[in-house]
């Protein structure tokens, strides 16, 4: 006769299996949120509302997906530095315009804002493989331009954007000058363990020797912790100590992994910064830290080779 305890354990096991199956089936909808609740996919405003100098840019990713971006300049003749900005997972580039406007004024830079596939005016559906290809298309476009200093292209990513930026920087050691990571997670599996603690029994944690049983089921693992250890360009880590979404310990782990092999890493902590407002709570120190990072000498090995070809077929 089956005991009540056995029935209970079977029931708990069934709930866990069902929960894991649901997570696997819906993982893209959990990782990527192109549309905020109650809003539409379209842009609520454009850089014109803030009187910024900008142009719409249309790109083609390597698999043919049509992408939209904004290239915003400090002033029309500004050569740089140029920041390739990758946003968080929710909403679109228009929701970051207030921050980018402040960035341009404080850092005296240009900013290229890419809409990932499935976001904003870009076509397609988001995936890790696809978004990495989209990021590469954006960087290749910048490298082809003749109106910027191509030796001063910095990648800036926040949260999911940090994972995107780390992949791009690692893949382009001679095109990306340096990387800035803000409130970024170590991996999607680690974040799953934060949001649903019972999953830690199945996935382990960053650096864990235990078998991560869900690894083979995750289509967008975004293993930033593995990538930062392979990046040789300078990296600036900006961490909000009150981050309510990504535990600040993730940024500390990313820094430790990178700094073990890269002596050009800087970690800056902002005691009152939360996930989305570290740039506000950090005040003048936030912008001073980034400004000093941008002003460092460009490593010789990161300078891109000049190309004689004209700008590509993308519009400017």
Tab-separated table of C-alpha atoms in Angstrom:
chain	number	residue	atom	x	y	z
A	1	UNK	CA	0.000	0.000	0.000
A	2	UNK	CA	1.388	3.330	-1.009
A	3	UNK	CA	2.014	5.573	2.000
A	4	UNK	CA	0.821	9.159	2.281
A	5	UNK	CA	4.468	10.257	2.296
A	6	UNK	CA	5.065	8.486	-1.013
A	7	UNK	CA	1.998	10.174	-2.507
A	8	UNK	CA	3.241	13.509	-1.235
A	9	UNK	CA	6.680	12.990	-2.755
A	10	UNK	CA	5.174	11.902	-6.069
A	11	UNK	CA	3.006	15.014	-6.016
A	12	UNK	CA	5.927	17.326	-5.312
A	13	UNK	CA	7.957	15.614	-8.010
A	14	UNK	CA	5.132	16.074	-10.482
A	15	UNK	CA	4.853	19.767	-9.690
A	16	UNK	CA	8.622	20.235	-10.107
A	17	UNK	CA	8.671	18.391	-13.433
A	18	UNK	CA	5.656	20.347	-14.675
A	19	UNK	CA	7.263	23.625	-13.584
A	20	UNK	CA	10.520	22.771	-15.323
A	21	UNK	CA	8.661	21.788	-18.500
A	22	UNK	CA	6.792	25.091	-18.453
A	23	UNK	CA	10.047	27.008	-18.008
A	24	UNK	CA	11.640	25.182	-20.931
A	25	UNK	CA	8.624	25.786	-23.171
A	26	UNK	CA	8.286	29.471	-22.308
A	27	UNK	CA	11.934	30.397	-21.786
A	28	UNK	CA	12.125	32.891	-24.676
A	29	UNK	CA	9.083	34.733	-23.324
A	30	UNK	CA	10.746	34.919	-19.919
A	31	UNK	CA	14.183	36.017	-21.164
A	32	UNK	CA	13.013	38.462	-23.847
A	33	UNK	CA	10.243	41.015	-23.231
A	34	UNK	CA	10.049	43.254	-26.321
A	35	UNK	CA	6.725	44.775	-25.244
A	36	UNK	CA	6.098	46.174	-21.775
A	37	UNK	CA	2.682	45.369	-20.235
A	38	UNK	CA	0.043	47.840	-21.355
A	39	UNK	CA	2.223	49.299	-24.126
A	40	UNK	CA	2.726	48.621	-27.822
A	41	UNK	CA	5.808	47.407	-29.708
A	42	UNK	CA	6.152	50.781	-31.429
A	43	UNK	CA	8.367	53.552	-30.052
A	44	UNK	CA	6.680	55.928	-27.587
A	45	UNK	CA	8.982	58.713	-28.828
A	46	UNK	CA	12.132	59.347	-30.872
A	47	UNK	CA	15.390	61.247	-30.232
A	48	UNK	CA	13.786	64.233	-31.983
A	49	UNK	CA	11.696	64.864	-28.869
A	50	UNK	CA	14.910	65.576	-26.973
A	51	UNK	CA	16.336	67.684	-29.835
A	52	UNK	CA	19.137	65.166	-30.437
A	53	UNK	CA	21.105	64.878	-33.688
A	54	UNK	CA	20.202	61.427	-34.975
A	55	UNK	CA	19.566	59.273	-38.027
A	56	UNK	CA	17.560	56.118	-38.509
A	57	UNK	CA	19.790	53.216	-39.529
A	58	UNK	CA	18.507	50.042	-41.191
A	59	UNK	CA	20.721	46.949	-41.116
A	60	UNK	CA	20.602	43.349	-42.260
A	61	UNK	CA	21.766	40.699	-39.842
A	62	UNK	CA	23.810	37.798	-41.227
A	63	UNK	CA	20.662	35.687	-41.577
A	64	UNK	CA	18.802	38.423	-43.434
A	65	UNK	CA	16.684	39.816	-40.582
A	66	UNK	CA	16.004	43.546	-41.018
A	67	UNK	CA	17.062	45.611	-38.008
A	68	UNK	CA	16.451	49.177	-36.910
A	69	UNK	CA	18.810	51.422	-34.954
A	70	UNK	CA	19.350	55.052	-34.017
A	71	UNK	CA	22.742	56.668	-34.436
A	72	UNK	CA	22.785	59.714	-32.153
A	73	UNK	CA	25.652	62.207	-32.332
A	74	UNK	CA	26.786	64.835	-29.882
A	75	UNK	CA	26.885	67.162	-32.872
A	76	UNK	CA	26.917	66.322	-36.616
A	77	UNK	CA	30.714	66.456	-37.001
A	78	UNK	CA	31.541	64.605	-33.774
A	79	UNK	CA	34.044	61.785	-34.408
A	80	UNK	CA	33.785	60.117	-31.057
A	81	UNK	CA	34.193	58.290	-28.806
A	82	UNK	CA	31.246	56.190	-29.953
A	83	UNK	CA	29.303	53.949	-27.573
A	84	UNK	CA	27.476	50.910	-28.949
A	85	UNK	CA	24.664	50.580	-26.417
A	86	UNK	CA	22.816	47.331	-25.671
A	87	UNK	CA	19.649	47.590	-23.594
A	88	UNK	CA	18.009	45.430	-20.941
A	89	UNK	CA	15.505	42.721	-21.861
A	90	UNK	CA	12.247	44.685	-21.448
A	91	UNK	CA	10.840	47.370	-23.734
A	92	UNK	CA	12.696	49.016	-26.603
A	93	UNK	CA	15.406	51.600	-27.260
A	94	UNK	CA	12.949	54.489	-26.931
A	95	UNK	CA	12.558	53.694	-23.230
A	96	UNK	CA	16.298	54.399	-22.758
A	97	UNK	CA	16.395	57.821	-24.415
A	98	UNK	CA	16.464	59.851	-21.192
A	99	UNK	CA	19.513	57.921	-19.998
A	100	UNK	CA	21.221	58.104	-23.402
A	101	UNK	CA	20.584	61.846	-23.616
A	102	UNK	CA	22.343	62.253	-20.271
A	103	UNK	CA	25.141	59.942	-21.456
A	104	UNK	CA	25.786	62.031	-24.558
A	105	UNK	CA	25.915	65.289	-22.625
A	106	UNK	CA	28.072	63.962	-19.763
A	107	UNK	CA	30.516	61.901	-21.832
A	108	UNK	CA	30.625	64.054	-25.005
A	109	UNK	CA	30.158	60.955	-27.145
A	110	UNK	CA	28.088	59.465	-29.934
A	111	UNK	CA	25.686	56.598	-29.161
A	112	UNK	CA	24.503	53.817	-31.469
A	113	UNK	CA	21.282	52.234	-30.145
A	114	UNK	CA	20.332	48.886	-31.686
A	115	UNK	CA	16.879	47.334	-31.579
A	116	UNK	CA	17.364	43.586	-31.195
A	117	UNK	CA	15.365	41.384	-33.559
A	118	UNK	CA	11.739	41.334	-32.431
A	119	UNK	CA	12.181	44.608	-30.554
A	120	UNK	CA	10.933	48.035	-31.653
A	121	UNK	CA	10.910	48.373	-35.451
A	122	UNK	CA	13.205	45.372	-36.035
A	123	UNK	CA	11.839	42.237	-37.673
A	124	UNK	CA	12.177	38.651	-36.473
A	125	UNK	CA	11.988	36.917	-33.112
A	126	UNK	CA	14.615	37.160	-30.349
A	127	UNK	CA	17.075	34.353	-29.624
A	128	UNK	CA	20.624	34.264	-28.311
A	129	UNK	CA	22.129	33.234	-31.634
A	130	UNK	CA	20.107	35.850	-33.483
A	131	UNK	CA	20.818	38.741	-31.114
A	132	UNK	CA	24.566	38.027	-31.187
A	133	UNK	CA	24.349	38.217	-34.996
A	134	UNK	CA	22.418	41.493	-34.690
A	135	UNK	CA	25.098	42.958	-32.428
A	136	UNK	CA	27.762	41.962	-34.945
A	137	UNK	CA	25.836	43.684	-37.737
A	138	UNK	CA	25.726	46.883	-35.684
A	139	UNK	CA	29.465	46.794	-34.987
A	140	UNK	CA	30.290	46.023	-38.617
A	141	UNK	CA	28.216	49.024	-39.647
A	142	UNK	CA	30.152	51.291	-37.292
A	143	UNK	CA	33.488	49.956	-38.524
A	144	UNK	CA	32.480	50.840	-42.083
A	145	UNK	CA	31.537	54.423	-41.270
A	146	UNK	CA	33.871	57.296	-42.127
A	147	UNK	CA	32.404	59.896	-39.768
A	148	UNK	CA	33.655	58.387	-36.477
A	149	UNK	CA	36.946	57.395	-34.856
A	150	UNK	CA	36.857	53.623	-35.321
A	151	UNK	CA	39.598	53.125	-32.733
A	152	UNK	CA	37.279	54.528	-30.032
A	153	UNK	CA	34.263	52.220	-30.232
A	154	UNK	CA	33.131	51.224	-26.730
A	155	UNK	CA	30.476	48.607	-25.985
A	156	UNK	CA	28.071	49.391	-23.118
A	157	UNK	CA	25.570	46.770	-21.945
A	158	UNK	CA	23.149	46.733	-19.048
A	159	UNK	CA	21.629	43.485	-17.698
A	160	UNK	CA	20.834	41.335	-20.776
A	161	UNK	CA	22.692	43.958	-22.815
A	162	UNK	CA	25.811	43.184	-20.805
A	163	UNK	CA	25.623	39.550	-21.882
A	164	UNK	CA	25.216	40.697	-25.488
A	165	UNK	CA	28.107	43.130	-25.141
A	166	UNK	CA	30.409	40.545	-23.582
A	167	UNK	CA	29.813	38.141	-26.468
A	168	UNK	CA	30.461	40.867	-29.044
A	169	UNK	CA	33.592	42.161	-27.307
A	170	UNK	CA	35.054	38.677	-26.954
A	171	UNK	CA	34.399	37.972	-30.651
A	172	UNK	CA	35.958	41.267	-31.837
A	173	UNK	CA	39.255	41.880	-30.021
A	174	UNK	CA	40.504	44.344	-32.672
A	175	UNK	CA	37.252	46.222	-33.269
A	176	UNK	CA	35.938	46.912	-29.766
A	177	UNK	CA	38.101	49.281	-27.740
A	178	UNK	CA	36.686	48.388	-24.327
A	179	UNK	CA	33.589	47.034	-22.567
A	180	UNK	CA	31.296	48.514	-19.907
A	181	UNK	CA	29.023	46.126	-17.987
A	182	UNK	CA	26.260	47.348	-15.703
A	183	UNK	CA	24.127	45.143	-13.431
A	184	UNK	CA	24.706	42.062	-15.571
A	185	UNK	CA	24.012	38.449	-14.616
A	186	UNK	CA	26.480	35.556	-14.665
A	187	UNK	CA	24.143	33.311	-16.703
A	188	UNK	CA	20.471	32.691	-17.401
A	189	UNK	CA	20.611	29.444	-15.426
A	190	UNK	CA	21.951	31.294	-12.409
A	191	UNK	CA	19.137	33.834	-12.767
A	192	UNK	CA	16.616	30.988	-12.956
A	193	UNK	CA	17.986	29.796	-9.613
A	194	UNK	CA	17.469	33.287	-8.178
A	195	UNK	CA	13.886	33.588	-9.390
A	196	UNK	CA	12.963	29.968	-8.576
A	197	UNK	CA	15.241	28.773	-5.755
A	198	UNK	CA	14.147	25.113	-6.009
A	199	UNK	CA	15.897	24.953	-9.393
A	200	UNK	CA	19.270	25.266	-7.653
A	201	UNK	CA	18.979	21.590	-6.812
A	202	UNK	CA	19.079	20.844	-10.537
A	203	UNK	CA	21.343	23.517	-11.999
A	204	UNK	CA	24.000	24.176	-9.380
A	205	UNK	CA	25.608	27.625	-9.556
A	206	UNK	CA	28.407	29.521	-11.235
A	207	UNK	CA	31.631	27.684	-10.600
A	208	UNK	CA	29.766	24.689	-9.199
A	209	UNK	CA	31.273	21.296	-9.936
A	210	UNK	CA	27.847	19.751	-9.786
A	211	UNK	CA	26.125	18.705	-12.993
A	212	UNK	CA	23.856	21.412	-14.385
A	213	UNK	CA	21.002	19.164	-15.419
A	214	UNK	CA	19.129	21.864	-17.343
A	215	UNK	CA	22.032	23.083	-19.480
A	216	UNK	CA	21.043	21.025	-22.499
A	217	UNK	CA	17.470	22.377	-22.350
A	218	UNK	CA	18.331	26.081	-22.305
A	219	UNK	CA	18.225	27.743	-25.709
A	220	UNK	CA	19.507	31.124	-24.470
A	221	UNK	CA	22.066	30.337	-21.742
A	222	UNK	CA	23.925	33.698	-21.974
A	223	UNK	CA	26.931	32.407	-20.010
A	224	UNK	CA	28.509	35.794	-19.375
A	225	UNK	CA	30.716	34.354	-16.639
A	226	UNK	CA	32.498	32.196	-19.207
A	227	UNK	CA	32.899	34.998	-21.741
A	228	UNK	CA	34.437	37.642	-19.461
A	229	UNK	CA	37.316	35.340	-18.672
A	230	UNK	CA	38.281	35.380	-22.362
A	231	UNK	CA	38.082	39.156	-22.934
A	232	UNK	CA	41.402	40.969	-23.084
A	233	UNK	CA	40.147	44.521	-23.668
A	234	UNK	CA	39.620	46.814	-20.652
A	235	UNK	CA	36.355	46.175	-18.771
A	236	UNK	CA	34.521	48.569	-16.455
A	237	UNK	CA	32.020	46.962	-14.046
A	238	UNK	CA	29.249	49.268	-12.750
A	239	UNK	CA	27.285	47.655	-9.932
A	240	UNK	CA	24.209	48.941	-8.110
A	241	UNK	CA	24.371	47.548	-4.586
A	242	UNK	CA	20.572	47.659	-4.204
A	243	UNK	CA	19.865	45.825	-7.474
A	244	UNK	CA	16.528	44.120	-6.870
A	245	UNK	CA	16.594	41.972	-10.014
A	246	UNK	CA	20.155	40.714	-10.522
A	247	UNK	CA	21.943	39.998	-7.220
A	248	UNK	CA	25.020	42.279	-6.906
A	249	UNK	CA	27.014	39.113	-6.180
A	250	UNK	CA	26.748	38.320	-9.916
A	251	UNK	CA	28.725	41.442	-10.783
A	252	UNK	CA	31.339	40.568	-8.174
A	253	UNK	CA	31.695	37.085	-9.669
A	254	UNK	CA	32.006	38.499	-13.175
A	255	UNK	CA	34.693	40.921	-12.026
A	256	UNK	CA	36.627	38.217	-10.184
A	257	UNK	CA	36.544	35.930	-13.224
A	258	UNK	CA	37.690	38.685	-15.595
A	259	UNK	CA	40.320	40.199	-13.310
A	260	UNK	CA	41.997	36.825	-12.834
A	261	UNK	CA	43.183	37.019	-16.462
A	262	UNK	CA	42.827	40.704	-17.338
A	263	UNK	CA	44.632	43.431	-15.388
A	264	UNK	CA	42.614	46.144	-17.137
A	265	UNK	CA	39.437	45.589	-15.106
A	266	UNK	CA	37.805	48.227	-12.883
A	267	UNK	CA	34.961	47.617	-10.425
A	268	UNK	CA	32.835	50.553	-9.253
A	269	UNK	CA	30.024	50.119	-6.746
A	270	UNK	CA	27.106	52.518	-6.210
A	271	UNK	CA	25.548	51.932	-2.768
A	272	UNK	CA	22.015	53.158	-3.564
A	273	UNK	CA	21.806	52.007	-7.193
A	274	UNK	CA	19.005	49.652	-8.226
A	275	UNK	CA	18.715	47.620	-11.420
A	276	UNK	CA	17.420	50.381	-13.691
A	277	UNK	CA	18.411	53.577	-11.897
A	278	UNK	CA	22.099	53.178	-11.046
A	279	UNK	CA	22.838	55.925	-13.585
A	280	UNK	CA	20.547	58.240	-11.596
A	281	UNK	CA	21.480	57.190	-8.060
A	282	UNK	CA	25.192	57.193	-8.904
A	283	UNK	CA	25.126	60.931	-9.595
A	284	UNK	CA	28.283	62.711	-10.680
A	285	UNK	CA	30.500	59.808	-9.569
A	286	UNK	CA	28.767	57.485	-12.032
A	287	UNK	CA	29.532	59.708	-14.999
A	288	UNK	CA	33.019	60.619	-13.759
A	289	UNK	CA	33.902	56.917	-13.544
A	290	UNK	CA	32.812	56.263	-17.128
A	291	UNK	CA	34.425	59.473	-18.397
A	292	UNK	CA	37.793	58.474	-16.979
A	293	UNK	CA	37.413	54.989	-18.467
A	294	UNK	CA	36.733	56.405	-21.930
A	295	UNK	CA	39.797	58.633	-21.723
A	296	UNK	CA	42.273	55.804	-21.180
A	297	UNK	CA	44.801	55.077	-23.949
A	298	UNK	CA	43.594	52.713	-26.671
A	299	UNK	CA	45.441	49.358	-26.457
A	300	UNK	CA	47.468	48.866	-29.640
A	301	UNK	CA	46.117	45.361	-30.207
A	302	UNK	CA	42.512	46.649	-30.167
A	303	UNK	CA	42.939	49.191	-32.966
A	304	UNK	CA	41.057	48.061	-36.083
A	305	UNK	CA	42.806	47.840	-39.414
A	306	UNK	CA	41.710	50.459	-41.919
A	307	UNK	CA	39.553	49.265	-44.779
A	308	UNK	CA	39.558	50.837	-48.191
A	309	UNK	CA	35.968	49.900	-48.959
A	310	UNK	CA	33.185	52.462	-48.886
A	311	UNK	CA	30.398	52.315	-46.317
A	312	UNK	CA	28.212	49.274	-46.731
A	313	UNK	CA	24.764	49.148	-48.202
A	314	UNK	CA	23.161	50.125	-44.894
A	315	UNK	CA	21.710	53.599	-44.669
A	316	UNK	CA	23.213	56.198	-42.365
